[in-house]
GROMACS .gro file of C-alpha atoms in nm:
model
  154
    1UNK     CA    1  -0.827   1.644   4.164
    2UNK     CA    2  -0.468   1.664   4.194
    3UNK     CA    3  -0.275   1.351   4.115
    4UNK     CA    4  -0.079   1.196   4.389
    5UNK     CA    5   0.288   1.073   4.308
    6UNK     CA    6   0.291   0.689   4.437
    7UNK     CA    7   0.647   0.656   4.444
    8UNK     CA    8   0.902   0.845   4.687
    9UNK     CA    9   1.136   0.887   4.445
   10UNK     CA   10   1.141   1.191   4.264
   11UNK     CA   11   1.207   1.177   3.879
   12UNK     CA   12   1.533   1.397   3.912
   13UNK     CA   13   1.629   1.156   4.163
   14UNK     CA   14   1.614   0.782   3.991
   15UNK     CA   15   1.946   0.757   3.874
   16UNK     CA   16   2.138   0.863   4.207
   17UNK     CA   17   1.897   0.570   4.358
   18UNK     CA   18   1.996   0.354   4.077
   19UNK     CA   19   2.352   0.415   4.158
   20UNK     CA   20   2.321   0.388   4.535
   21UNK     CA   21   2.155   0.024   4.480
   22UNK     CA   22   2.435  -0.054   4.296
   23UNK     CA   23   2.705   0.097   4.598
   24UNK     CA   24   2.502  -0.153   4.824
   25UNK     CA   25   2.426  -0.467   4.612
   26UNK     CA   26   2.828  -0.419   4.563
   27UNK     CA   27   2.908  -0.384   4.948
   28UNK     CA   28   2.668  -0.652   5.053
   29UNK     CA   29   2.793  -0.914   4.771
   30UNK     CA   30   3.116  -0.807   4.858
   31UNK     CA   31   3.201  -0.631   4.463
   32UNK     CA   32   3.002  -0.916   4.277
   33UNK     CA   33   2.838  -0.671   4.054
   34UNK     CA   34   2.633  -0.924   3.940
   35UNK     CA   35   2.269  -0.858   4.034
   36UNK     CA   36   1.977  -1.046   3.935
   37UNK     CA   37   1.778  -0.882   3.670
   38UNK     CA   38   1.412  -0.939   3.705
   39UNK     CA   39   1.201  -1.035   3.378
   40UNK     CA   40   0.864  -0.947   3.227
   41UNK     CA   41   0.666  -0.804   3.479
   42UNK     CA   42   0.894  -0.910   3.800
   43UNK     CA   43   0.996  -0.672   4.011
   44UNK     CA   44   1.339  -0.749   4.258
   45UNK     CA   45   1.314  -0.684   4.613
   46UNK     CA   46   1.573  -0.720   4.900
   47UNK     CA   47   1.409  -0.820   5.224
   48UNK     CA   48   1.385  -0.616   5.516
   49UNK     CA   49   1.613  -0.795   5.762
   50UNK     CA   50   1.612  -0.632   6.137
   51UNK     CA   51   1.988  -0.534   6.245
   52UNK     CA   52   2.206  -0.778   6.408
   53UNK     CA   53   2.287  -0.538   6.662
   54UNK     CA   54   1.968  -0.460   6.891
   55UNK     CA   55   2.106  -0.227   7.136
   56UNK     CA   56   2.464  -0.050   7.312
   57UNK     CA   57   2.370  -0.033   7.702
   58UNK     CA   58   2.642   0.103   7.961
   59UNK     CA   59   2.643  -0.072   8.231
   60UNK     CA   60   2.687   0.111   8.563
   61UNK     CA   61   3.103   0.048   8.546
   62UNK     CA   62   3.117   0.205   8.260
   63UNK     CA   63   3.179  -0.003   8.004
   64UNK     CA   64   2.961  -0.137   7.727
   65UNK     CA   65   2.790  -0.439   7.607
   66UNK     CA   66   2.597  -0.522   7.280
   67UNK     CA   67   2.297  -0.671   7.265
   68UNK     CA   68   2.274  -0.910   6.934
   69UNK     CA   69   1.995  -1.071   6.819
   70UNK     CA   70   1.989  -1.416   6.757
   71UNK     CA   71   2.033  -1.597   6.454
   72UNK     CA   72   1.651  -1.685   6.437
   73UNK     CA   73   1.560  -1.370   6.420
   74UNK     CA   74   1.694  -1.326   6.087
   75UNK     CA   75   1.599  -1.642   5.955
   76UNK     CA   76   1.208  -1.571   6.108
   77UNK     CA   77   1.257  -1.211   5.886
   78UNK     CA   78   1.369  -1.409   5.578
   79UNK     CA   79   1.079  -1.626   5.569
   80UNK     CA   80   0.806  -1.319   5.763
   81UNK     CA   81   0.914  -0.956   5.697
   82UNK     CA   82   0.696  -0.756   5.506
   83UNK     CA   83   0.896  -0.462   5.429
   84UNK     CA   84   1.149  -0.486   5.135
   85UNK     CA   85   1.348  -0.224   4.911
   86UNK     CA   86   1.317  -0.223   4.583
   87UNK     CA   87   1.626  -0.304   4.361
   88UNK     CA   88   1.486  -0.324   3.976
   89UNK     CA   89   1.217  -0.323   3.828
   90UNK     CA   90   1.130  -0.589   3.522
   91UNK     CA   91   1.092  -0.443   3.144
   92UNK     CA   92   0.681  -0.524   3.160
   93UNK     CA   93   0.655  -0.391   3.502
   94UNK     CA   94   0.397  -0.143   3.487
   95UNK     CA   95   0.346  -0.134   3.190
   96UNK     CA   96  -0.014  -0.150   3.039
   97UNK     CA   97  -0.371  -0.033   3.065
   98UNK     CA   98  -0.393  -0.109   3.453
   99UNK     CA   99  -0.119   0.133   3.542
  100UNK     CA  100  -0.100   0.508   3.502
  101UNK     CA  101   0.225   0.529   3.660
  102UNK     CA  102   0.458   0.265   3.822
  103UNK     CA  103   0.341   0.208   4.180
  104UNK     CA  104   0.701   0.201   4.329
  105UNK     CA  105   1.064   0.246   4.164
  106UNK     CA  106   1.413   0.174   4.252
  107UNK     CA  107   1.537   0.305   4.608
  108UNK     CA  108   1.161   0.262   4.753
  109UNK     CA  109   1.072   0.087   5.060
  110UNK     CA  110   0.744  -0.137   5.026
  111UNK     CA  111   0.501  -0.323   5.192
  112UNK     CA  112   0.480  -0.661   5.045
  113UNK     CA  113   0.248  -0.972   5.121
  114UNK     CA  114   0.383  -1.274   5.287
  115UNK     CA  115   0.414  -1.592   5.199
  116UNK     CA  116   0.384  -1.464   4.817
  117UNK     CA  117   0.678  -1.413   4.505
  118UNK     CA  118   0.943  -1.627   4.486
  119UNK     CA  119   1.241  -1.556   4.815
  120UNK     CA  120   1.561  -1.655   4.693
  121UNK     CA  121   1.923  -1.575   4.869
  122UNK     CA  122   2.186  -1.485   4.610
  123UNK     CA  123   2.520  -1.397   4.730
  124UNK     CA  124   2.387  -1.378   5.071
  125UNK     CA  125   2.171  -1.092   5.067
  126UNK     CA  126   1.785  -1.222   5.107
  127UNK     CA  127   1.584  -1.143   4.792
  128UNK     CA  128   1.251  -1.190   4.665
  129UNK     CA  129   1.120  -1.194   4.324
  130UNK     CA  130   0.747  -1.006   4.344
  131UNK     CA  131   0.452  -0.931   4.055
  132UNK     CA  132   0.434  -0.572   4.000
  133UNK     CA  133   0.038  -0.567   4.122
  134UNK     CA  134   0.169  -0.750   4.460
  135UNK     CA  135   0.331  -0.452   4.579
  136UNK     CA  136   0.070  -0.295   4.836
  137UNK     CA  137   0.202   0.033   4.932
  138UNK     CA  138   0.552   0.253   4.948
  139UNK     CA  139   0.659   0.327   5.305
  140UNK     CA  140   0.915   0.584   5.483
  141UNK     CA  141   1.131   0.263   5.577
  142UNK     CA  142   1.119  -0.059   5.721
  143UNK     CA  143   1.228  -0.036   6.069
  144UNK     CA  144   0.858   0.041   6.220
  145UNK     CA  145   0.675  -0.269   6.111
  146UNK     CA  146   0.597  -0.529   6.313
  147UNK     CA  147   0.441  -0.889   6.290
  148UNK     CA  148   0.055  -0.892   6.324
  149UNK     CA  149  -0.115  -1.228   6.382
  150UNK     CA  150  -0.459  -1.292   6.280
  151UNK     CA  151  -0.590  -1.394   6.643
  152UNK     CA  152  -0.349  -1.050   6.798
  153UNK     CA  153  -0.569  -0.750   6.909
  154UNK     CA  154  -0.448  -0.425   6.780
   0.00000   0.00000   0.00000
């Protein structure tokens, strides 16, 4: 049986992601270069927040108009997404008989629980502290998932 690689980040490819998390964490917190470093077996997420700017339309004149999405939305996302990127992993993270490998690294997209880890904002960017064995799967990226309610058909 061939083993499957869990996370989408290639080995030769860890320390560009490293770096790029740094570029952002740097432009988000506006050069703070202070992120917070996750203990034991914590892992760091940012959350998945869904662009300010929905949509460009032209109107039939010509000329263009945004369409922004209000500031509930992004609170709702804070408090609801389930997609995050992972930003650092804790020094216990993965570690141990349970894992063979670490389930996600640095520079992944994941698909996290709700209502579970600690949310925090630091610096303005929405973060959430996670256990490593929380993390549920790795995904291509955030922007496809949407909200499912108990009670909503499928």
């Amino acid at each position: 049986m061939a083993k499957t690689a869990l996370s989408r980040i290639e080995p030769h490819e860890e320390q560009t992601a490293e770096a790029l998390i740094r570029d952002k964490w740097n432009e988000w917190t506006k050069n703070s270069n202070d992120m917070p470093t996750p203990l034991g077996f914590n892992i760091l997420l940012q959350i998945y927040l869904r662009p300010e700017e929905l949509k460009k339309v032209t109107r039939p004149d010509g000329s263009e108009q945004i369409i922004w999405a209000p500031q509930s939305v992004q609170t709702e996302d804070k408090y609801n997404s389930s997609g995050a990127l992972v930003l650092a992993l804790g020094p216990d993270a993965y570690k141990g008989e349970r894992f063979n490998e670490p389930w996600c690294k640095p520079g992944d997209w994941v698909l996290i629980p709700r209502q579970e880890g600690q949310p925090f904002l630091y610096r303005g960017v929405a973060c959430i502290l996670l256990a490593d064995d929380k993390v549920q799967c790795v995904i291509g990226g955030p922007e496809h998932l949407a909200r499912i309610n108990a009670g909503d058909r499928v």
